[in-house]
Amino acid sequence: MAKNALGRGLGALLKETPAAETEVSNNTSRKDSKIPSCIEVDENGGLWIDPALLVPNPRQPRLEFNQKQLDELSESIRQNGILQPIIIEQASEKEFYIIAGERRTRAARLAGLTKVPVQIRKFDDQQRLEMALIENIQRENLNPIEEAKAYYNLVQMSDLTQEEVAKRVGKARATVTNAIRLLKLPEDIQRALTNGQISSGHARALLMVKSDADMRVIFGKIMGSGLSVRQAEEMASSFNDGGRAASKKKDVKKVEKKDADVEAFEQDLRNLFGVRYINLKGNTEKGTLEIGYASKADFDRIYEVLLGKK
């Protein structure tokens, strides 16, 4: 789905925020508003602030930031400045939450900027999360677990269903549902997904597995042998159908119950020869007879009985 086709987008969300209409924004003079003293107003009414006063959005879903990408963005900002204002919310007298634009803020600090353009708004917890979520999805900056947690938190803190969340962020319901399912994976598998050691396709294949033990086996093979997503899916299906259990079964020879007459004959021979091991393989019509002995005395006794010398 194209980025510009996403749900409401940041602009639409800003317009729908009731409190935002009464809050300080661009094109506002300090004389006619309650602009904090630490914010500078330029001749065009634009607002500027020292990025050192900005702190992460408490509902920011993104936890990982690629240093190489930040360095590249920092160089771009050093050359061209920040073209789009950072959306902030006042947290205290000299501290402001970054509602949208944390990457730009971090990059601006790397570039050595002492002031960045901002817009001030006021949001509730749900709106803070939704703003950050939409911004990150539009820029494809969240890893799969961060995105999953963001969707899950949005569902938990609001009365929205997964389908409604999907509409608000411009995603298919299946995308949101499948993302949230990733949170059912064990923590070490989630970390592997976060670190890029396995793909989302691998993770979905692991979620197919009914047995936790089988999941561990497949995960180990993905990490150790580099199984493709297709191979992982095929192995998951095989395990679910009993493939792994079947491979573990040992060949067990079926022991047929002996005829009662045969068993009686064996016991008579034990008594006759004075030995413990007598085994007649077969039946009363055809077979072989095994006689075991444990000493020279046993052998001599069997010999005498067979030759009729006793």
Coordinates of C-alpha atoms in Angstrom, one line a residue:
M1 CA 0.0 0.0 0.0
A2 CA 1.3 3.4 -0.9
K3 CA 2.3 5.6 2.0
N4 CA 0.0 8.4 0.9
A5 CA -3.0 6.1 1.0
L6 CA -2.6 5.5 4.8
G7 CA -5.8 6.0 6.8
R8 CA -6.2 9.6 8.1
G9 CA -2.5 10.4 8.2
L10 CA -0.9 12.9 10.6
G11 CA -2.6 16.0 9.0
A12 CA -6.1 14.5 9.4
L13 CA -5.3 13.3 13.0
L14 CA -4.2 16.8 13.9
K15 CA -7.4 18.4 12.5
E16 CA -9.5 15.9 14.5
T17 CA -7.8 16.6 17.8
P18 CA -10.3 18.9 19.7
A19 CA -7.7 20.3 22.0
A20 CA -5.4 21.2 19.2
E21 CA -7.8 24.0 18.0
T22 CA -7.1 26.0 21.2
E23 CA -3.4 25.2 21.5
V24 CA -0.4 27.2 20.3
S25 CA 0.6 26.5 16.7
N26 CA 2.5 28.2 13.9
N27 CA 1.8 31.8 12.8
T28 CA 1.1 32.8 16.4
S29 CA 2.6 35.8 18.0
R30 CA 3.9 35.7 21.6
K31 CA 1.9 38.7 22.5
D32 CA -1.4 37.1 21.7
S33 CA -0.7 33.6 23.1
K34 CA 0.6 31.6 26.0
I35 CA 3.9 30.6 24.3
P36 CA 6.4 29.3 26.8
S37 CA 9.4 31.6 27.3
C38 CA 11.8 28.9 26.1
I39 CA 10.2 28.9 22.6
E40 CA 11.4 31.5 20.1
V41 CA 9.0 33.1 17.7
D42 CA 10.4 34.2 14.4
E43 CA 9.2 37.1 12.2
N44 CA 6.8 34.9 10.3
G45 CA 5.3 33.4 13.5
G46 CA 7.2 30.2 13.3
L47 CA 8.1 28.5 16.6
W48 CA 11.6 27.3 17.4
I49 CA 13.1 25.5 20.4
D50 CA 16.4 24.0 21.6
P51 CA 16.2 20.3 20.8
A52 CA 17.9 19.6 24.2
L53 CA 14.5 20.4 25.8
L54 CA 12.7 17.7 23.8
V55 CA 12.1 14.3 25.3
P56 CA 10.6 11.2 23.7
N57 CA 6.9 10.7 23.5
P58 CA 5.9 8.4 26.4
R59 CA 3.8 6.5 23.9
Q60 CA 6.5 6.3 21.2
P61 CA 6.3 2.7 19.8
R62 CA 9.7 2.9 18.3
L63 CA 12.5 1.7 20.5
E64 CA 15.3 1.0 18.0
F65 CA 17.0 3.6 15.9
N66 CA 19.5 2.8 13.1
Q67 CA 22.6 4.8 13.8
K68 CA 23.7 4.8 10.1
Q69 CA 20.3 6.2 9.0
L70 CA 20.5 8.8 11.8
D71 CA 23.9 9.8 10.6
E72 CA 22.7 10.2 7.0
L73 CA 19.6 12.2 8.1
S74 CA 21.9 14.3 10.3
E75 CA 24.1 15.2 7.3
S76 CA 21.0 16.1 5.3
I77 CA 19.7 18.3 8.1
R78 CA 23.2 19.9 8.4
Q79 CA 23.0 20.9 4.7
N80 CA 19.3 21.7 4.3
G81 CA 17.9 22.2 7.8
I82 CA 14.6 20.7 9.1
L83 CA 11.9 21.3 6.5
Q84 CA 8.9 19.9 8.5
P85 CA 8.2 21.1 12.0
I86 CA 8.4 18.7 14.9
I87 CA 5.1 18.2 16.7
I88 CA 5.5 18.6 20.4
E89 CA 3.4 18.8 23.6
Q90 CA 4.4 20.7 26.8
A91 CA 5.2 18.3 29.6
S92 CA 6.6 20.9 32.1
E93 CA 7.9 24.4 32.2
K94 CA 11.1 23.5 30.2
E95 CA 10.4 20.0 28.9
F96 CA 8.4 19.0 25.9
Y97 CA 7.3 15.6 24.5
I98 CA 8.1 14.8 20.9
I99 CA 4.8 13.6 19.5
A100 CA 6.0 13.3 15.9
G101 CA 9.6 13.7 14.7
E102 CA 11.9 11.9 17.1
R103 CA 14.2 10.8 14.3
R104 CA 14.5 14.4 13.1
T105 CA 15.2 15.5 16.7
R106 CA 17.9 13.0 17.3
A107 CA 19.5 13.8 13.9
A108 CA 19.3 17.6 14.6
R109 CA 21.2 17.0 17.9
L110 CA 23.9 15.0 15.9
A111 CA 24.1 17.9 13.5
G112 CA 24.7 20.4 16.3
L113 CA 21.5 22.4 15.8
T114 CA 20.6 24.6 18.8
K115 CA 17.0 25.2 17.6
V116 CA 14.5 23.3 15.5
P117 CA 11.1 24.3 14.1
V118 CA 8.1 23.0 16.1
Q119 CA 4.3 23.0 16.4
I120 CA 2.7 22.7 19.9
R121 CA -0.4 20.5 20.4
K122 CA -2.1 18.8 23.2
F123 CA -3.0 15.1 23.1
D124 CA -4.4 12.3 25.3
D125 CA -2.5 9.0 25.7
Q126 CA -4.4 7.4 22.8
Q127 CA -3.7 10.3 20.5
R128 CA 0.0 10.3 21.4
L129 CA 0.4 6.7 20.5
E130 CA -1.7 7.0 17.3
M131 CA 0.3 10.0 16.1
A132 CA 3.7 8.3 16.7
L133 CA 2.4 5.0 15.2
I134 CA 1.1 6.6 12.0
E135 CA 4.3 8.7 11.5
N136 CA 6.5 5.6 11.9
I137 CA 4.4 3.4 9.7
Q138 CA 4.3 6.1 7.0
R139 CA 8.1 6.1 7.1
E140 CA 8.4 2.4 7.6
N141 CA 10.6 2.8 10.6
L142 CA 9.2 0.3 13.1
N143 CA 10.5 -3.2 13.4
P144 CA 7.8 -6.0 13.4
I145 CA 7.7 -6.3 17.2
E146 CA 7.5 -2.5 17.8
E147 CA 4.6 -2.3 15.3
A148 CA 2.9 -5.3 17.0
K149 CA 3.2 -3.7 20.4
A150 CA 1.9 -0.4 19.1
Y151 CA -1.2 -2.0 17.6
Y152 CA -1.7 -4.0 20.8
N153 CA -1.4 -0.9 23.0
L154 CA -3.8 1.1 20.8
V155 CA -6.4 -1.7 21.2
Q156 CA -5.9 -1.9 24.9
M157 CA -6.0 1.8 25.8
S158 CA -9.1 2.5 23.6
D159 CA -12.4 1.1 22.8
L160 CA -11.2 0.3 19.2
T161 CA -11.4 -3.2 17.7
Q162 CA -8.5 -4.5 15.7
E163 CA -10.5 -3.7 12.5
E164 CA -11.1 -0.1 13.7
V165 CA -7.4 0.2 14.5
A166 CA -6.5 -1.1 11.0
K167 CA -8.8 1.6 9.4
R168 CA -7.3 4.4 11.5
V169 CA -3.7 3.5 10.4
G170 CA -4.6 2.6 6.8
K171 CA -3.8 -1.1 7.1
A172 CA -5.7 -4.3 6.3
R173 CA -7.2 -6.0 9.4
A174 CA -5.2 -9.1 8.6
T175 CA -2.0 -7.0 8.8
V176 CA -2.9 -5.8 12.3
T177 CA -4.1 -9.2 13.5
N178 CA -1.0 -11.0 12.2
A179 CA 1.3 -8.4 13.7
I180 CA -0.3 -8.7 17.2
R181 CA 0.0 -12.5 17.0
L182 CA 3.8 -12.0 16.9
L183 CA 3.6 -11.1 20.6
K184 CA 2.7 -14.7 21.4
L185 CA 6.2 -15.8 20.4
P186 CA 8.8 -16.4 23.2
E187 CA 10.9 -13.4 24.1
D188 CA 14.1 -14.8 22.6
I189 CA 12.3 -15.4 19.2
Q190 CA 10.9 -11.9 19.4
R191 CA 14.5 -10.6 19.9
A192 CA 15.7 -12.5 16.9
L193 CA 12.9 -10.9 14.8
T194 CA 13.7 -7.5 16.2
N195 CA 17.4 -7.9 15.4
G196 CA 16.7 -9.1 11.9
Q197 CA 18.0 -12.6 12.5
I198 CA 14.7 -14.1 11.3
S199 CA 12.0 -12.5 9.1
S200 CA 8.3 -11.9 9.8
G201 CA 7.7 -14.9 7.4
H202 CA 9.8 -17.1 9.6
A203 CA 7.9 -15.9 12.7
R204 CA 4.5 -16.6 11.1
A205 CA 5.8 -20.1 10.2
L206 CA 6.8 -20.7 13.9
L207 CA 3.3 -19.5 15.0
M208 CA 1.8 -22.3 12.9
V209 CA 3.5 -25.0 15.1
K210 CA 1.2 -26.6 17.7
S211 CA 3.9 -27.9 20.0
D212 CA 6.3 -25.6 21.8
A213 CA 9.0 -28.2 21.6
D214 CA 8.6 -28.4 17.8
M215 CA 8.7 -24.6 17.6
R216 CA 12.1 -24.7 19.3
V217 CA 13.4 -27.3 16.9
I218 CA 12.3 -25.3 13.8
F219 CA 13.7 -22.0 15.3
G220 CA 17.0 -23.7 15.9
K221 CA 17.2 -24.9 12.3
I222 CA 16.3 -21.4 11.0
M223 CA 19.1 -19.9 13.1
G224 CA 21.6 -22.7 12.6
S225 CA 20.9 -23.9 9.1
G226 CA 19.3 -20.9 7.5
L227 CA 16.0 -22.4 6.6
S228 CA 14.0 -20.4 4.1
V229 CA 10.4 -19.3 5.0
R230 CA 9.0 -21.9 2.7
Q231 CA 11.1 -24.7 4.3
A232 CA 10.1 -23.5 7.8
E233 CA 6.4 -23.6 6.8
E234 CA 6.8 -27.1 5.3
M235 CA 8.5 -28.3 8.4
A236 CA 5.8 -26.8 10.6
S237 CA 3.1 -28.6 8.6
S238 CA 5.0 -31.8 8.8
F239 CA 5.5 -31.6 12.5
N240 CA 1.8 -30.7 13.0
D241 CA 0.9 -33.9 11.0
G242 CA 3.0 -36.0 13.3
G243 CA 6.1 -36.1 11.1
R244 CA 8.6 -35.5 13.9
A245 CA 6.9 -37.9 16.2
A246 CA 6.9 -40.6 13.5
S247 CA 10.7 -40.0 12.9
K248 CA 11.4 -40.6 16.6
K249 CA 9.5 -43.9 16.8
K250 CA 11.6 -47.0 17.1
D251 CA 10.8 -50.1 15.2
V252 CA 9.1 -52.4 17.7
K253 CA 8.8 -56.0 16.6
K254 CA 5.4 -57.4 17.4
V255 CA 5.8 -60.3 19.8
E256 CA 3.3 -63.0 19.0
K257 CA 1.8 -64.9 22.0
K258 CA 2.9 -68.5 21.9
D259 CA 0.6 -71.4 21.7
A260 CA -0.3 -72.8 25.2
D261 CA 1.0 -76.3 24.1
V262 CA 4.3 -74.8 23.0
E263 CA 4.7 -73.0 26.3
A264 CA 3.9 -76.2 28.2
F265 CA 6.5 -78.1 26.1
E266 CA 9.2 -75.5 26.8
Q267 CA 8.6 -75.8 30.5
D268 CA 8.8 -79.6 30.3
L269 CA 12.2 -79.3 28.5
R270 CA 13.5 -76.9 31.2
N271 CA 12.6 -79.5 33.8
L272 CA 14.2 -82.3 31.8
F273 CA 17.5 -80.6 31.0
G274 CA 17.7 -78.6 34.2
V275 CA 18.3 -75.2 32.4
R276 CA 16.5 -71.9 32.4
Y277 CA 16.6 -71.0 28.7
I278 CA 14.5 -73.0 26.3
N279 CA 12.9 -71.3 23.3
L280 CA 10.9 -72.9 20.6
K281 CA 10.5 -70.6 17.6
G282 CA 7.5 -71.6 15.6
N283 CA 4.6 -73.9 16.4
T284 CA 3.8 -77.6 17.0
E285 CA 4.0 -78.2 13.2
K286 CA 7.2 -76.3 12.3
G287 CA 10.0 -74.4 14.0
T288 CA 13.4 -74.5 15.7
L289 CA 14.4 -75.2 19.3
E290 CA 17.0 -73.3 21.2
I291 CA 18.6 -74.7 24.4
G292 CA 20.8 -72.5 26.5
Y293 CA 23.4 -73.6 29.0
A294 CA 25.6 -71.7 31.4
S295 CA 28.3 -74.3 32.4
K296 CA 30.2 -77.5 31.5
A297 CA 27.9 -79.3 33.8
D298 CA 24.8 -78.1 32.0
F299 CA 26.3 -79.2 28.6
D300 CA 27.2 -82.7 29.9
R301 CA 23.7 -83.1 31.3
I302 CA 22.0 -82.0 28.1
Y303 CA 24.3 -84.3 26.1
E304 CA 23.5 -87.4 28.3
V305 CA 19.7 -86.7 28.1
L306 CA 19.7 -86.3 24.3
L307 CA 21.8 -89.4 23.8
G308 CA 19.8 -91.4 26.3
K309 CA 22.7 -92.1 28.6
K310 CA 20.9 -90.9 31.7

